[in-house]
Coordinates of N, CA, C and O in Angstrom, one line a residue:
X1 N 4.6 22.2 15.4 CA 3.8 21.5 16.3 C 2.5 21.0 15.7 O 1.7 20.6 16.4
X2 N 2.4 21.2 14.4 CA 1.2 20.7 13.8 C 1.5 19.5 12.8 O 2.6 19.5 12.2
X3 N 0.6 18.6 12.7 CA 0.8 17.5 11.8 C -0.2 17.6 10.6 O -1.4 17.8 10.9
X4 N 0.2 17.6 9.4 CA -0.7 17.6 8.3 C -0.8 16.2 7.7 O 0.2 15.5 7.5
X5 N -2.0 15.8 7.4 CA -2.2 14.5 6.8 C -3.0 14.7 5.5 O -3.9 15.4 5.4
X6 N -2.4 14.0 4.4 CA -3.1 14.0 3.1 C -3.9 12.8 3.1 O -3.4 11.7 3.1
X7 N -5.2 12.9 2.9 CA -6.1 11.7 2.9 C -6.7 11.6 1.5 O -7.1 12.6 0.9
X8 N -6.7 10.4 1.0 CA -7.3 10.1 -0.3 C -8.2 8.9 -0.2 O -7.9 8.0 0.5
X9 N -9.3 8.9 -0.9 CA -10.2 7.8 -0.9 C -10.1 7.0 -2.2 O -9.9 7.5 -3.3
X10 N -10.1 5.7 -2.0 CA -10.0 4.8 -3.2 C -11.2 3.9 -3.2 O -11.8 3.5 -2.1
X11 N -11.7 3.6 -4.4 CA -12.8 2.7 -4.6 C -12.4 1.3 -5.0 O -11.3 1.1 -5.3
X12 N -13.4 0.5 -5.1 CA -13.1 -0.9 -5.6 C -13.8 -1.2 -6.9 O -14.9 -0.7 -7.2
X13 N -13.1 -2.0 -7.7 CA -13.7 -2.5 -8.9 C -14.2 -3.9 -8.6 O -13.5 -4.8 -8.1
X14 N -15.5 -4.1 -8.7 CA -16.2 -5.4 -8.5 C -17.1 -5.7 -9.7 O -17.4 -4.8 -10.5
X15 N -17.4 -7.0 -9.9 CA -18.3 -7.3 -11.0 C -19.5 -6.5 -11.0 O -20.2 -6.3 -10.0
X16 N -19.8 -5.8 -12.2 CA -21.0 -5.1 -12.4 C -21.0 -3.6 -11.9 O -22.1 -3.0 -12.1
X17 N -19.9 -3.1 -11.4 CA -20.0 -1.7 -10.9 C -19.3 -0.7 -11.9 O -19.2 0.5 -11.5
X18 N -18.9 -1.1 -13.1 CA -18.3 -0.1 -14.0 C -19.0 1.1 -14.2 O -18.5 2.2 -14.3
X19 N -20.3 1.1 -14.3 CA -21.2 2.2 -14.6 C -21.2 3.2 -13.4 O -21.7 4.4 -13.6
X20 N -20.7 2.9 -12.3 CA -20.7 3.7 -11.1 C -19.4 4.4 -10.9 O -19.3 5.3 -10.0
X21 N -18.4 4.1 -11.6 CA -17.0 4.6 -11.3 C -16.8 6.0 -11.6 O -16.1 6.8 -10.9
X22 N -17.3 6.5 -12.7 CA -17.1 8.0 -13.1 C -17.7 8.9 -12.0 O -17.1 9.9 -11.6
X23 N -18.9 8.5 -11.5 CA -19.5 9.4 -10.4 C -18.6 9.4 -9.2 O -18.5 10.4 -8.5
X24 N -17.9 8.3 -8.9 CA -17.1 8.2 -7.8 C -15.8 9.1 -8.0 O -15.4 9.8 -7.0
X25 N -15.3 9.1 -9.2 CA -14.2 10.0 -9.5 C -14.6 11.4 -9.3 O -13.9 12.2 -8.7
X26 N -15.7 11.8 -9.8 CA -16.2 13.2 -9.7 C -16.5 13.5 -8.2 O -16.5 14.7 -7.9
X27 N -16.8 12.5 -7.4 CA -17.0 12.8 -5.9 C -15.7 12.8 -5.2 O -15.7 13.1 -3.9
X28 N -14.6 12.6 -5.8 CA -13.3 12.7 -5.2 C -12.5 11.5 -5.0 O -11.3 11.5 -4.4
X29 N -13.0 10.4 -5.4 CA -12.2 9.1 -5.3 C -11.0 9.2 -6.2 O -11.1 9.6 -7.4
X30 N -9.8 8.9 -5.7 CA -8.5 9.1 -6.4 C -8.2 7.9 -7.4 O -7.6 8.1 -8.4
X31 N -8.6 6.7 -7.0 CA -8.3 5.6 -7.8 C -9.1 4.4 -7.4 O -9.9 4.5 -6.4
X32 N -8.9 3.3 -8.1 CA -9.7 2.1 -7.8 C -8.8 0.8 -7.8 O -7.8 0.7 -8.5
X33 N -9.2 -0.1 -6.9 CA -8.4 -1.4 -6.8 C -9.3 -2.5 -7.1 O -10.5 -2.5 -6.7
X34 N -8.8 -3.6 -7.7 CA -9.5 -4.8 -8.0 C -8.7 -6.0 -7.7 O -7.4 -6.0 -7.8
X35 N -9.3 -7.1 -7.3 CA -8.7 -8.4 -7.1 C -9.0 -9.2 -8.3 O -10.2 -9.3 -8.7
X36 N -8.0 -10.0 -8.7 CA -8.3 -10.9 -9.8 C -8.3 -12.4 -9.3 O -8.4 -13.3 -10.1
X37 N -8.3 -12.5 -8.0 CA -8.5 -13.8 -7.3 C -9.3 -13.5 -6.1 O -9.4 -12.4 -5.7
X38 N -9.9 -14.5 -5.5 CA -10.8 -14.4 -4.3 C -10.0 -13.6 -3.3 O -8.9 -13.9 -2.9
X39 N -10.6 -12.4 -2.8 CA -10.0 -11.6 -1.9 C -10.2 -12.1 -0.4 O -9.5 -11.6 0.5
X40 N -11.1 -13.0 -0.2 CA -11.4 -13.4 1.1 C -12.5 -12.5 1.8 O -12.8 -12.8 2.9
X41 N -12.9 -11.5 1.1 CA -13.9 -10.6 1.6 C -15.1 -10.7 0.6 O -15.0 -10.4 -0.6
X42 N -16.3 -11.1 1.2 CA -17.5 -11.3 0.3 C -17.8 -10.0 -0.5 O -18.3 -10.1 -1.6
X43 N -17.7 -8.8 0.1 CA -18.0 -7.6 -0.6 C -17.0 -7.2 -1.6 O -17.3 -6.2 -2.3
X44 N -15.9 -7.9 -1.8 CA -14.9 -7.5 -2.7 C -14.5 -8.7 -3.6 O -13.4 -9.2 -3.5
X45 N -15.5 -9.2 -4.4 CA -15.2 -10.4 -5.2 C -14.2 -10.1 -6.3 O -14.0 -9.0 -6.7
X46 N -13.6 -11.2 -6.8 CA -12.7 -11.1 -7.9 C -13.4 -10.6 -9.2 O -14.6 -10.8 -9.4
X47 N -12.6 -9.8 -10.0 CA -13.1 -9.3 -11.3 C -12.6 -10.2 -12.4 O -11.5 -10.8 -12.3
X48 N -13.3 -10.3 -13.4 CA -12.9 -11.0 -14.7 C -12.2 -10.0 -15.6 O -12.3 -8.8 -15.4
X49 N -11.7 -10.5 -16.7 CA -11.1 -9.7 -17.7 C -12.2 -8.8 -18.3 O -11.9 -7.6 -18.6
X50 N -13.4 -9.3 -18.4 CA -14.5 -8.5 -18.9 C -14.8 -7.3 -18.0 O -15.1 -6.2 -18.5
X51 N -14.8 -7.5 -16.7 CA -15.0 -6.5 -15.7 C -13.9 -5.4 -15.9 O -14.2 -4.2 -15.8
X52 N -12.7 -5.8 -16.0 CA -11.6 -4.9 -16.2 C -11.7 -4.1 -17.4 O -11.5 -2.9 -17.4
X53 N -12.1 -4.7 -18.5 CA -12.3 -4.0 -19.8 C -13.4 -2.9 -19.6 O -13.2 -1.8 -20.1
X54 N -14.5 -3.3 -19.0 CA -15.5 -2.3 -18.8 C -15.1 -1.1 -17.9 O -15.4 0.0 -18.2
X55 N -14.3 -1.4 -16.9 CA -13.8 -0.4 -16.0 C -12.8 0.6 -16.8 O -12.9 1.8 -16.7
X56 N -12.0 0.0 -17.6 CA -11.0 0.8 -18.4 C -11.8 1.6 -19.4 O -11.5 2.8 -19.6
X57 N -12.8 1.1 -20.0 CA -13.6 1.9 -20.9 C -14.3 3.0 -20.2 O -14.4 4.2 -20.8
X58 N -14.8 2.8 -19.0 CA -15.5 3.9 -18.3 C -14.5 5.0 -17.8 O -14.8 6.2 -17.8
X59 N -13.3 4.6 -17.5 CA -12.3 5.5 -16.9 C -11.3 6.0 -17.8 O -10.4 6.8 -17.4
X60 N -11.3 5.7 -19.1 CA -10.2 6.0 -20.0 C -9.9 7.5 -20.1 O -8.8 7.9 -20.3
X61 N -10.9 8.3 -19.9 CA -10.7 9.8 -20.0 C -10.7 10.5 -18.7 O -10.8 11.7 -18.6
X62 N -10.7 9.8 -17.6 CA -10.8 10.4 -16.2 C -9.4 10.5 -15.6 O -8.5 9.8 -15.9
X63 N -9.3 11.4 -14.6 CA -8.1 11.7 -13.9 C -8.1 10.7 -12.7 O -8.4 11.1 -11.6
X64 N -7.7 9.5 -13.0 CA -7.7 8.4 -12.0 C -6.7 7.4 -12.4 O -6.1 7.5 -13.4
X65 N -6.7 6.3 -11.6 CA -5.8 5.1 -12.0 C -6.4 3.9 -11.5 O -7.3 3.9 -10.6
X66 N -6.0 2.7 -12.0 CA -6.4 1.4 -11.5 C -5.3 0.7 -10.9 O -4.2 0.7 -11.4
X67 N -5.6 0.0 -9.8 CA -4.6 -0.8 -9.1 C -5.2 -2.3 -9.1 O -6.4 -2.5 -9.0
X68 N -4.3 -3.2 -9.2 CA -4.7 -4.6 -9.2 C -3.9 -5.5 -8.2 O -2.7 -5.4 -8.2
X69 N -4.6 -6.3 -7.5 CA -4.0 -7.4 -6.8 C -3.9 -8.5 -7.9 O -4.9 -9.2 -8.1
X70 N -2.7 -8.6 -8.5 CA -2.6 -9.4 -9.7 C -2.2 -10.8 -9.4 O -1.0 -11.2 -9.5
X71 N -3.2 -11.6 -9.0 CA -3.1 -13.0 -8.8 C -4.3 -13.6 -9.5 O -5.4 -13.2 -9.2
X72 N -4.1 -14.6 -10.4 CA -5.2 -15.2 -11.1 C -4.8 -16.7 -11.4 O -3.6 -16.9 -11.8
X73 N -5.6 -17.6 -11.1 CA -5.3 -19.0 -11.4 C -5.3 -19.2 -12.9 O -6.4 -18.9 -13.5
X74 N -4.2 -19.5 -13.5 CA -4.2 -19.7 -15.0 C -5.2 -20.8 -15.4 O -5.3 -21.8 -14.7
X75 N -5.8 -20.6 -16.5 CA -6.7 -21.6 -17.0 C -6.0 -22.9 -17.4 O -4.8 -22.8 -17.8
X76 N -6.6 -24.0 -17.3 CA -6.0 -25.3 -17.7 C -5.9 -25.4 -19.2 O -5.0 -25.9 -19.7
X77 N -6.9 -24.8 -19.9 CA -6.9 -24.8 -21.3 C -7.5 -23.4 -21.8 O -8.2 -22.8 -21.0
X78 N -7.2 -23.0 -23.0 CA -7.7 -21.7 -23.5 C -9.2 -21.6 -23.4 O -9.8 -20.6 -23.2
X79 N -9.9 -22.8 -23.6 CA -11.4 -22.8 -23.6 C -12.0 -22.4 -22.2 O -13.1 -22.1 -22.1
X80 N -11.2 -22.5 -21.1 CA -11.7 -22.3 -19.8 C -11.8 -20.8 -19.6 O -12.8 -20.3 -19.0
X81 N -10.8 -20.0 -20.0 CA -10.9 -18.5 -19.9 C -11.1 -18.0 -18.4 O -10.7 -18.6 -17.5
X82 N -11.9 -17.0 -18.3 CA -12.1 -16.3 -17.0 C -13.0 -17.2 -16.1 O -13.1 -16.9 -14.9
X83 N -13.7 -18.2 -16.6 CA -14.5 -19.1 -15.8 C -13.7 -19.7 -14.6 O -14.2 -20.1 -13.6
X84 N -12.4 -19.8 -14.8 CA -11.6 -20.5 -13.8 C -11.6 -19.7 -12.5 O -11.4 -20.3 -11.4
X85 N -12.0 -18.4 -12.5 CA -12.0 -17.7 -11.3 C -13.1 -18.1 -10.4 O -13.1 -17.9 -9.2
X86 N -14.1 -18.7 -10.9 CA -15.3 -19.1 -10.1 C -15.2 -20.5 -9.6 O -16.1 -21.0 -9.0
X87 N -14.0 -21.2 -9.9 CA -13.8 -22.5 -9.4 C -13.4 -22.4 -7.9 O -13.3 -21.3 -7.4
X88 N -13.0 -23.5 -7.4 CA -12.6 -23.5 -6.0 C -11.2 -22.7 -5.9 O -10.5 -22.7 -6.8
X89 N -11.0 -22.1 -4.7 CA -9.8 -21.4 -4.5 C -8.6 -22.4 -4.5 O -8.8 -23.6 -4.4
X90 N -7.3 -21.9 -4.5 CA -6.2 -22.8 -4.4 C -6.3 -23.7 -3.2 O -7.0 -23.3 -2.2
X91 N -5.7 -24.8 -3.2 CA -5.7 -25.7 -2.1 C -5.1 -25.0 -0.8 O -4.3 -24.1 -1.0
X92 N -5.5 -25.4 0.3 CA -5.0 -24.8 1.6 C -3.5 -25.1 1.6 O -3.0 -26.2 1.2
X93 N -2.7 -24.1 2.1 CA -1.3 -24.3 2.2 C -0.9 -25.5 3.1 O -1.6 -25.7 4.1
X94 N 0.2 -26.1 2.8 CA 0.7 -27.1 3.7 C 2.0 -26.6 4.3 O 2.7 -25.9 3.7
X95 N 2.1 -26.9 5.6 CA 3.2 -26.3 6.3 C 2.7 -25.3 7.4 O 1.5 -25.0 7.4
X96 N 3.6 -24.8 8.2 CA 3.2 -23.9 9.3 C 2.7 -22.6 8.7 O 3.3 -22.0 7.8
X97 N 1.5 -22.2 9.1 CA 0.9 -21.0 8.6 C 1.7 -19.7 8.9 O 1.5 -18.7 8.2
X98 N 2.5 -19.8 9.9 CA 3.3 -18.6 10.2 C 4.6 -18.5 9.4 O 5.4 -17.6 9.5
X99 N 4.8 -19.5 8.6 CA 6.1 -19.6 7.8 C 5.9 -18.9 6.4 O 5.0 -19.1 5.7
X100 N 6.9 -18.0 6.1 CA 6.8 -17.3 4.8 C 6.9 -18.3 3.6 O 6.3 -18.1 2.6
X101 N 7.7 -19.4 3.8 CA 7.8 -20.3 2.7 C 6.5 -21.0 2.4 O 6.2 -21.3 1.3
X102 N 5.6 -21.2 3.4 CA 4.3 -21.8 3.2 C 3.5 -20.8 2.4 O 2.8 -21.2 1.5
X103 N 3.5 -19.5 2.7 CA 2.8 -18.5 1.9 C 3.3 -18.6 0.5 O 2.5 -18.6 -0.5
X104 N 4.6 -18.5 0.3 CA 5.1 -18.5 -1.1 C 4.7 -19.7 -1.9 O 4.3 -19.6 -3.1
X105 N 4.7 -20.9 -1.2 CA 4.3 -22.1 -1.9 C 2.8 -22.1 -2.3 O 2.4 -22.7 -3.3
X106 N 2.0 -21.3 -1.6 CA 0.6 -21.2 -1.9 C 0.3 -20.2 -3.1 O -0.9 -20.2 -3.6
X107 N 1.2 -19.5 -3.5 CA 1.1 -18.5 -4.6 C 2.2 -18.6 -5.5 O 3.2 -17.8 -5.5
X108 N 2.1 -19.5 -6.5 CA 3.2 -19.7 -7.5 C 3.3 -18.5 -8.4 O 2.3 -17.8 -8.6
X109 N 4.5 -18.2 -8.9 CA 4.7 -17.0 -9.8 C 3.7 -17.0 -11.0 O 3.3 -16.0 -11.5
X110 N 3.3 -18.2 -11.4 CA 2.4 -18.2 -12.6 C 1.1 -17.5 -12.3 O 0.4 -17.0 -13.2
X111 N 0.6 -17.5 -11.1 CA -0.6 -16.8 -10.7 C -0.5 -15.3 -11.1 O -1.4 -14.7 -11.6
X112 N 0.7 -14.8 -10.7 CA 0.9 -13.3 -10.9 C 1.2 -13.0 -12.3 O 0.7 -12.0 -12.9
X113 N 2.0 -13.8 -13.0 CA 2.4 -13.5 -14.4 C 1.1 -13.6 -15.3 O 1.0 -12.8 -16.2
X114 N 0.3 -14.6 -15.0 CA -0.9 -14.7 -15.8 C -1.8 -13.5 -15.6 O -2.4 -12.9 -16.6
X115 N -2.0 -13.1 -14.4 CA -2.9 -11.9 -14.1 C -2.3 -10.7 -14.7 O -3.1 -9.9 -15.3
X116 N -1.0 -10.4 -14.6 CA -0.4 -9.3 -15.3 C -0.6 -9.3 -16.7 O -0.9 -8.3 -17.4
X117 N -0.4 -10.5 -17.3 CA -0.6 -10.6 -18.8 C -2.0 -10.2 -19.2 O -2.2 -9.6 -20.2
X118 N -3.0 -10.7 -18.4 CA -4.4 -10.3 -18.7 C -4.6 -8.8 -18.6 O -5.2 -8.2 -19.5
X119 N -4.1 -8.2 -17.6 CA -4.2 -6.7 -17.4 C -3.6 -6.0 -18.6 O -4.2 -5.1 -19.2
X120 N -2.3 -6.4 -18.9 CA -1.6 -5.7 -20.0 C -2.3 -5.9 -21.4 O -2.3 -5.1 -22.2
X121 N -2.9 -7.1 -21.5 CA -3.6 -7.3 -22.8 C -4.8 -6.4 -23.0 O -5.3 -6.2 -24.1
X122 N -5.3 -5.8 -21.9 CA -6.4 -4.9 -22.0 C -6.0 -3.4 -22.0 O -6.8 -2.5 -22.2
X123 N -4.8 -3.1 -21.7 CA -4.3 -1.8 -21.5 C -4.5 -0.9 -22.7 O -4.7 0.4 -22.6
X124 N -4.6 -1.4 -23.9 CA -4.8 -0.6 -25.1 C -6.2 0.0 -25.1 O -6.5 1.0 -25.8
X125 N -7.1 -0.5 -24.3 CA -8.5 0.1 -24.2 C -8.5 1.5 -23.5 O -9.4 2.2 -23.7
X126 N -7.5 1.7 -22.7 CA -7.4 3.0 -22.0 C -5.9 3.4 -22.0 O -5.3 3.3 -20.9
X127 N -5.2 3.8 -23.1 CA -3.8 3.9 -23.1 C -3.3 5.0 -22.2 O -2.1 5.0 -21.8
X128 N -4.1 6.0 -21.8 CA -3.6 7.1 -20.9 C -4.0 6.8 -19.4 O -3.7 7.7 -18.6
X129 N -4.6 5.7 -19.2 CA -5.0 5.4 -17.8 C -3.9 4.7 -17.1 O -3.5 3.6 -17.5
X130 N -3.3 5.3 -16.0 CA -2.2 4.7 -15.3 C -2.7 3.4 -14.6 O -3.8 3.3 -14.1
X131 N -1.9 2.3 -14.7 CA -2.2 1.1 -14.0 C -1.1 0.8 -13.0 O 0.1 1.1 -13.2
X132 N -1.5 0.1 -11.9 CA -0.5 -0.2 -10.9 C -0.7 -1.6 -10.4 O -1.9 -2.0 -10.2
X133 N 0.4 -2.3 -10.3 CA 0.3 -3.7 -9.8 C 0.6 -3.6 -8.3 O 1.7 -3.2 -7.9
X134 N -0.3 -4.1 -7.4 CA -0.1 -4.0 -6.0 C 0.7 -5.2 -5.5 O 0.3 -6.3 -5.9
X135 N 1.7 -5.0 -4.7 CA 2.4 -6.1 -4.1 C 3.1 -7.0 -5.1 O 3.0 -8.2 -5.0
X136 N 3.8 -6.5 -6.1 CA 4.5 -7.3 -7.1 C 5.5 -8.2 -6.3 O 6.3 -7.7 -5.5
X137 N 5.5 -9.5 -6.6 CA 6.4 -10.4 -5.9 C 7.1 -11.4 -6.8 O 8.2 -11.9 -6.5
X138 N 6.6 -11.6 -8.0 CA 7.2 -12.6 -8.9 C 8.2 -11.9 -9.8 O 7.9 -11.0 -10.7
X139 N 9.5 -12.3 -9.7 CA 10.5 -11.7 -10.5 C 10.2 -12.0 -12.0 O 10.6 -11.2 -12.9
X140 N 9.5 -13.1 -12.3 CA 9.2 -13.4 -13.7 C 8.3 -12.4 -14.3 O 8.2 -12.3 -15.5
X141 N 7.6 -11.5 -13.5 CA 6.7 -10.5 -14.1 C 7.5 -9.3 -14.5 O 6.9 -8.5 -15.3
X142 N 8.7 -9.1 -14.1 CA 9.4 -7.9 -14.4 C 9.6 -7.7 -16.0 O 9.3 -6.6 -16.5
X143 N 10.0 -8.7 -16.7 CA 10.1 -8.5 -18.2 C 8.7 -8.1 -18.8 O 8.7 -7.3 -19.8
X144 N 7.6 -8.7 -18.3 CA 6.3 -8.3 -18.9 C 6.1 -6.8 -18.7 O 5.6 -6.1 -19.6
X145 N 6.4 -6.3 -17.5 CA 6.1 -4.9 -17.2 C 7.1 -4.0 -17.9 O 6.7 -2.9 -18.4
X146 N 8.3 -4.4 -18.1 CA 9.3 -3.6 -18.8 C 8.9 -3.5 -20.3 O 9.0 -2.4 -20.9
X147 N 8.4 -4.6 -20.8 CA 8.0 -4.5 -22.2 C 6.7 -3.6 -22.4 O 6.6 -3.0 -23.5
X148 N 5.9 -3.5 -21.4 CA 4.7 -2.7 -21.5 C 5.0 -1.3 -21.6 O 4.3 -0.5 -22.1

């Protein structure tokens, strides 16, 4: 007649907060999530590859893990790099907003595969730190993850 609930708190990775993450782990935060594209929430801006690298460096020896909403607009050229995140968000979807196909068209697989490639390229900085991709949807990402 009793219900038991296991509650865990998760923190966010945002630009500039890498130095605060260890204290949050020690206060009981189980893991951290970051967006690699505009989240739509002003308090939860997208992180760059540099932000991710700093977070991994801070947390590499901690009992925690990192989760990522892995969508990132691929740069048009190598010289653009992470600056592409600060450009305008993707164009508004065309079609009925209640249609799943409209949502899929607004998030091409390249957004996800590029973001996952960026995360995996940094994984060597914290080889024992578990990483989790939130809401994996692009089948094209599976070979990247298997190879990792």
